[in-house]
């Protein structure tokens, strides 16, 4: 049974829509595409691997643009913060309770988001220039010298380990919030809605039109398609 304090807090808590549909669809599509890319690489199914990697590229390009023109909580300007704010967040979080509540990504999670997006961009981009030196070449290999192919192939193989580490850290952090801090970040990334403490007087975050997201996704897919075709 909830304590009096918890019951009062829950009675006064509101739910706000913090994550728009495009950001949520992006996230779970990215999880699927990265998982397929990793599994197919392990199983040596390289045509599937390349398709999954190109999908990651389209998704990340979409997210980078959505981070500039998209909904309020999806914008980098809304969540990317300097080291001082991250330290302040850590201090407030160690106090516990609602002192460190943030509507969108918290300043520490935001750092992870930016690193993940950049690393996935480099990983998917370098894959286009990667060769297995036997049978399979990435689609842009014919455009560059052997030395560039060799460097980018090494980068692509090395960074794959980095992605394991980053994804592991990311998922561990989400479960740390769930199990230790009793803060379920997963539900909002599924439903879009987050419980907001009553003292937090902010209005519902502004949402950008879904049609804009579709247009950006189409443009990102078109760009990747044109680049791949140019090399064919
Ligand atoms: C391949 C695996 C994964 C990748 C590459 C990945 C990547 C990302 C990225 C880029 C974001 C930022 C979303 C945005 O602002 O657009 C994010 C946020 C998030 N991810 Fe993942 N993710 C992965 C797996 C997972 C899994 C398995 C879970 C849950 C069990 C999860 C839960 C979350 C949550 C809850 C957030 C929002 C955190 C917050 O509220 O600040 N992710 N992830």
CSV table of C-alpha atoms and ligand atoms in Angstrom, one decimal:
chain,number,residue,atom,x,y,z
A,1,UNK,CA,0.0,0.0,0.0
A,2,UNK,CA,1.3,3.5,-0.8
A,3,UNK,CA,2.5,5.6,2.1
A,4,UNK,CA,0.6,8.9,2.8
A,5,UNK,CA,3.4,10.8,1.3
A,6,UNK,CA,3.6,8.7,-1.9
A,7,UNK,CA,-0.2,8.8,-2.2
A,8,UNK,CA,-0.2,12.6,-2.0
A,9,UNK,CA,2.6,12.9,-4.5
A,10,UNK,CA,0.8,10.6,-6.9
A,11,UNK,CA,-2.5,12.4,-6.5
A,12,UNK,CA,-0.8,15.7,-7.5
A,13,UNK,CA,1.5,14.2,-10.2
A,14,UNK,CA,0.5,15.0,-13.8
A,15,UNK,CA,1.3,13.1,-16.9
A,16,UNK,CA,2.7,15.0,-19.8
A,17,UNK,CA,3.5,13.8,-23.3
A,18,UNK,CA,7.3,14.2,-23.3
A,19,UNK,CA,8.4,12.1,-26.3
A,20,UNK,CA,6.7,12.6,-29.7
A,21,UNK,CA,5.9,9.6,-31.9
A,22,UNK,CA,8.7,10.2,-34.4
A,23,UNK,CA,11.4,10.1,-31.6
A,24,UNK,CA,9.9,7.0,-30.1
A,25,UNK,CA,9.6,5.2,-33.5
A,26,UNK,CA,13.1,6.3,-34.3
A,27,UNK,CA,14.4,4.8,-31.0
A,28,UNK,CA,12.9,1.4,-31.4
A,29,UNK,CA,13.6,1.2,-35.2
A,30,UNK,CA,17.2,2.1,-34.3
A,31,UNK,CA,17.3,-0.7,-31.7
A,32,UNK,CA,16.0,-3.2,-34.3
A,33,UNK,CA,18.4,-2.0,-37.0
A,34,UNK,CA,21.5,-2.1,-34.8
A,35,UNK,CA,20.5,-5.6,-33.4
A,36,UNK,CA,20.1,-6.9,-37.0
A,37,UNK,CA,23.4,-5.3,-38.1
A,38,UNK,CA,25.2,-6.9,-35.1
A,39,UNK,CA,23.6,-10.4,-35.5
A,40,UNK,CA,24.1,-10.5,-39.3
A,41,UNK,CA,27.7,-9.5,-39.0
A,42,UNK,CA,28.2,-12.3,-36.5
A,43,UNK,CA,26.5,-14.8,-38.8
A,44,UNK,CA,28.4,-13.5,-41.9
A,45,UNK,CA,25.2,-12.5,-43.6
A,46,UNK,CA,26.8,-9.5,-45.2
A,47,UNK,CA,24.0,-8.4,-47.6
A,48,UNK,CA,21.6,-8.2,-44.6
A,49,UNK,CA,24.3,-6.5,-42.6
A,50,UNK,CA,24.8,-3.8,-45.2
A,51,UNK,CA,21.0,-3.2,-45.5
A,52,UNK,CA,20.7,-2.9,-41.7
A,53,UNK,CA,23.7,-0.5,-41.6
A,54,UNK,CA,22.2,1.7,-44.4
A,55,UNK,CA,19.0,1.7,-42.3
A,56,UNK,CA,21.0,2.9,-39.3
A,57,UNK,CA,22.5,5.6,-41.4
A,58,UNK,CA,19.1,6.8,-42.6
A,59,UNK,CA,17.7,6.8,-39.1
A,60,UNK,CA,20.7,8.7,-37.6
A,61,UNK,CA,20.5,11.3,-40.4
A,62,UNK,CA,16.8,11.7,-39.6
A,63,UNK,CA,17.5,12.1,-35.9
A,64,UNK,CA,20.2,14.7,-36.4
A,65,UNK,CA,17.8,16.9,-38.4
A,66,UNK,CA,14.9,16.2,-36.0
A,67,UNK,CA,17.2,17.3,-33.2
A,68,UNK,CA,17.3,20.7,-34.8
A,69,UNK,CA,13.8,21.3,-36.2
A,70,UNK,CA,11.8,18.6,-34.3
A,71,UNK,CA,9.7,18.7,-31.1
A,72,UNK,CA,10.9,20.5,-28.1
A,73,UNK,CA,12.3,17.5,-26.1
A,74,UNK,CA,13.9,16.0,-29.2
A,75,UNK,CA,15.9,19.1,-29.9
A,76,UNK,CA,19.6,19.0,-29.0
A,77,UNK,CA,19.3,22.6,-27.8
A,78,UNK,CA,16.8,21.4,-25.2
A,79,UNK,CA,19.0,18.7,-23.7
A,80,UNK,CA,22.7,19.0,-24.5
A,81,UNK,CA,24.4,20.7,-21.6
A,82,UNK,CA,27.9,21.6,-20.5
A,83,UNK,CA,30.0,19.8,-17.8
A,84,UNK,CA,28.9,22.2,-15.1
A,85,UNK,CA,25.2,21.3,-15.6
A,86,UNK,CA,26.1,17.6,-15.7
A,87,UNK,CA,28.0,17.9,-12.4
A,88,UNK,CA,25.1,19.9,-10.9
A,89,UNK,CA,22.7,17.2,-12.0
A,90,UNK,CA,24.8,14.5,-10.4
A,91,UNK,CA,24.8,16.5,-7.1
A,92,UNK,CA,21.1,17.0,-7.2
A,93,UNK,CA,20.5,13.3,-8.1
A,94,UNK,CA,22.6,12.1,-5.1
A,95,UNK,CA,20.1,14.0,-2.9
A,96,UNK,CA,17.3,11.7,-4.2
A,97,UNK,CA,13.6,12.4,-4.6
A,98,UNK,CA,12.5,14.8,-7.3
A,99,UNK,CA,15.4,17.3,-6.9
A,100,UNK,CA,16.9,16.2,-10.2
A,101,UNK,CA,13.7,15.8,-12.3
A,102,UNK,CA,14.0,16.7,-16.0
A,103,UNK,CA,11.2,16.6,-18.5
A,104,UNK,CA,13.3,15.2,-21.4
A,105,UNK,CA,16.8,13.6,-21.3
A,106,UNK,CA,18.7,14.3,-18.1
A,107,UNK,CA,22.0,16.1,-18.7
A,108,UNK,CA,24.0,12.8,-18.1
A,109,UNK,CA,21.8,10.7,-20.4
A,110,UNK,CA,22.0,13.5,-23.0
A,111,UNK,CA,25.8,13.0,-23.2
A,112,UNK,CA,25.2,9.3,-23.9
A,113,UNK,CA,22.6,10.1,-26.6
A,114,UNK,CA,25.0,12.4,-28.5
A,115,UNK,CA,27.9,10.0,-28.2
A,116,UNK,CA,25.7,7.1,-29.4
A,117,UNK,CA,24.4,9.0,-32.4
A,118,UNK,CA,27.8,10.2,-33.4
A,119,UNK,CA,29.4,6.8,-33.0
A,120,UNK,CA,26.6,5.1,-35.0
A,121,UNK,CA,27.0,7.8,-37.7
A,122,UNK,CA,30.7,7.1,-38.0
A,123,UNK,CA,30.1,3.3,-37.8
A,124,UNK,CA,27.4,3.3,-40.5
A,125,UNK,CA,29.3,5.8,-42.7
A,126,UNK,CA,32.6,3.9,-42.5
A,127,UNK,CA,30.8,0.6,-43.4
A,128,UNK,CA,30.0,2.0,-46.8
A,129,UNK,CA,33.8,2.0,-47.5
A,130,UNK,CA,34.6,-1.3,-45.7
A,131,UNK,CA,35.8,-4.4,-47.5
A,132,UNK,CA,36.2,-7.9,-46.2
A,133,UNK,CA,39.2,-8.3,-48.6
A,134,UNK,CA,37.7,-11.5,-50.1
A,135,UNK,CA,34.2,-11.2,-51.6
A,136,UNK,CA,32.2,-8.4,-50.2
A,137,UNK,CA,32.8,-4.6,-50.6
A,138,UNK,CA,30.8,-1.8,-49.1
A,139,UNK,CA,29.0,0.2,-51.8
A,140,UNK,CA,31.4,3.1,-51.8
A,141,UNK,CA,34.6,1.1,-51.9
A,142,UNK,CA,35.1,1.7,-55.7
A,143,UNK,CA,35.2,5.5,-55.1
A,144,UNK,CA,38.3,5.6,-52.8
A,145,UNK,CA,41.9,4.3,-52.7
A,146,UNK,CA,43.0,1.0,-51.2
A,147,UNK,CA,44.6,2.9,-48.3
A,148,UNK,CA,41.4,4.7,-47.4
A,149,UNK,CA,39.5,1.4,-47.6
A,150,UNK,CA,42.0,-0.2,-45.3
A,151,UNK,CA,41.8,2.6,-42.7
A,152,UNK,CA,38.0,2.8,-42.7
A,153,UNK,CA,37.7,-1.0,-42.6
A,154,UNK,CA,39.9,-1.1,-39.5
A,155,UNK,CA,37.9,1.8,-38.0
A,156,UNK,CA,34.6,-0.1,-38.8
A,157,UNK,CA,35.8,-3.3,-37.1
A,158,UNK,CA,37.3,-1.5,-34.0
A,159,UNK,CA,34.3,0.8,-33.5
A,160,UNK,CA,32.0,-2.3,-33.4
A,161,UNK,CA,33.5,-3.1,-30.0
A,162,UNK,CA,32.9,0.5,-28.9
A,163,UNK,CA,29.2,0.1,-29.9
A,164,UNK,CA,28.9,-3.0,-27.7
A,165,UNK,CA,30.3,-1.1,-24.8
A,166,UNK,CA,28.1,2.0,-25.4
A,167,UNK,CA,24.9,0.1,-25.9
A,168,UNK,CA,25.7,-2.0,-22.8
A,169,UNK,CA,26.3,1.2,-20.7
A,170,UNK,CA,23.1,2.7,-22.1
A,171,UNK,CA,20.9,-0.3,-21.3
A,172,UNK,CA,22.6,-0.7,-17.9
A,173,UNK,CA,21.9,3.0,-17.1
A,174,UNK,CA,18.2,2.6,-18.0
A,175,UNK,CA,17.9,-0.4,-15.7
A,176,UNK,CA,19.8,1.3,-12.9
A,177,UNK,CA,17.2,4.1,-13.1
A,178,UNK,CA,14.4,1.5,-13.1
A,179,UNK,CA,15.6,-0.8,-10.3
A,180,UNK,CA,17.7,1.5,-8.1
A,181,UNK,CA,16.3,5.0,-8.5
A,182,UNK,CA,12.7,3.7,-9.1
A,183,UNK,CA,12.5,5.9,-12.2
A,184,UNK,CA,11.0,4.1,-15.2
A,185,UNK,CA,12.4,5.8,-18.3
A,186,UNK,CA,11.3,2.9,-20.6
A,187,UNK,CA,7.6,3.5,-20.3
A,188,UNK,CA,7.8,7.1,-21.6
A,189,UNK,CA,10.0,5.9,-24.5
A,190,UNK,CA,7.1,3.5,-25.3
A,191,UNK,CA,4.0,5.6,-24.6
A,192,UNK,CA,5.4,9.1,-24.8
A,193,UNK,CA,3.9,10.0,-21.4
A,194,UNK,CA,5.9,10.7,-18.3
A,195,UNK,CA,4.7,11.4,-14.7
A,196,UNK,CA,5.7,14.9,-13.7
A,197,UNK,CA,6.0,16.1,-10.1
A,198,UNK,CA,3.3,18.6,-9.1
A,199,UNK,CA,5.8,21.3,-8.3
A,200,UNK,CA,7.1,21.1,-11.9
A,201,UNK,CA,4.8,23.8,-13.5
A,202,UNK,CA,6.0,23.4,-17.1
A,203,UNK,CA,3.3,23.1,-19.9
A,204,UNK,CA,3.2,20.1,-22.2
A,205,UNK,CA,6.3,20.3,-24.5
A,206,UNK,CA,5.7,21.7,-27.9
A,207,UNK,CA,5.4,19.0,-30.7
A,208,UNK,CA,6.5,19.4,-34.3
A,209,UNK,CA,4.2,18.1,-37.0
A,210,UNK,CA,4.5,14.4,-37.8
A,211,UNK,CA,4.4,15.3,-41.6
A,212,UNK,CA,7.7,17.2,-41.0
A,213,UNK,CA,9.2,14.1,-39.5
A,214,UNK,CA,8.0,12.0,-42.5
A,215,UNK,CA,9.5,14.6,-45.0
A,216,UNK,CA,12.8,14.5,-43.1
A,217,UNK,CA,12.8,10.7,-43.1
A,218,UNK,CA,12.1,10.6,-46.8
A,219,UNK,CA,14.8,13.1,-47.5
A,220,UNK,CA,17.3,11.1,-45.4
A,221,UNK,CA,16.4,7.9,-47.2
A,222,UNK,CA,16.6,9.7,-50.6
A,223,UNK,CA,20.0,11.1,-49.8
A,224,UNK,CA,21.4,7.7,-48.8
A,225,UNK,CA,19.8,6.1,-51.8
A,226,UNK,CA,21.3,8.7,-54.2
A,227,UNK,CA,24.8,8.4,-52.6
A,228,UNK,CA,24.7,4.6,-53.0
A,229,UNK,CA,23.4,4.8,-56.6
A,230,UNK,CA,26.1,7.3,-57.5
A,231,UNK,CA,28.7,4.6,-56.8
A,232,UNK,CA,26.8,1.8,-58.5
B,1,LIG,C1,20.9,-1.2,-30.0
B,1,LIG,C2,20.5,-0.7,-28.8
B,1,LIG,C3,20.1,0.7,-28.5
B,1,LIG,C4,20.5,1.9,-29.1
B,1,LIG,C5,21.5,2.1,-30.2
B,1,LIG,C6,19.9,3.0,-28.3
B,1,LIG,C7,20.0,4.3,-28.6
B,1,LIG,C8,19.3,5.3,-28.0
B,1,LIG,C9,19.3,6.7,-28.4
B,1,LIG,C10,20.1,7.3,-29.6
B,1,LIG,C11,18.5,7.4,-27.5
B,1,LIG,C12,18.1,8.8,-27.6
B,1,LIG,C13,16.7,8.9,-28.1
B,1,LIG,C14,16.4,10.2,-28.8
B,1,LIG,O1,16.5,11.2,-28.1
B,1,LIG,O2,16.2,10.2,-30.0
B,1,LIG,C15,18.0,6.5,-26.5
B,1,LIG,C16,17.2,6.8,-25.4
B,1,LIG,C17,16.6,5.8,-24.6
B,1,LIG,N1,16.8,4.5,-24.7
B,1,LIG,FE1,17.9,3.5,-26.0
B,1,LIG,N2,19.1,2.4,-27.3
B,1,LIG,C18,19.2,1.0,-27.4
B,1,LIG,C19,18.6,0.1,-26.6
B,1,LIG,C20,17.7,0.4,-25.6
B,1,LIG,C21,17.0,-0.6,-24.8
B,1,LIG,C22,17.1,-2.1,-25.0
B,1,LIG,C23,16.2,0.1,-23.9
B,1,LIG,C24,15.3,-0.4,-22.9
B,1,LIG,C25,15.4,-1.5,-22.2
B,1,LIG,C26,16.4,1.5,-24.2
B,1,LIG,C27,15.8,2.5,-23.5
B,1,LIG,C28,16.0,3.9,-23.7
B,1,LIG,C29,15.3,4.9,-23.0
B,1,LIG,C30,14.4,4.7,-21.8
B,1,LIG,C31,15.8,6.1,-23.5
B,1,LIG,C32,15.4,7.5,-23.0
B,1,LIG,C33,16.3,7.9,-21.9
B,1,LIG,C34,15.8,9.2,-21.2
B,1,LIG,O3,14.7,9.2,-20.8
B,1,LIG,O4,16.6,10.1,-21.2
B,1,LIG,N3,17.3,1.7,-25.2
B,1,LIG,N4,18.5,5.2,-26.8
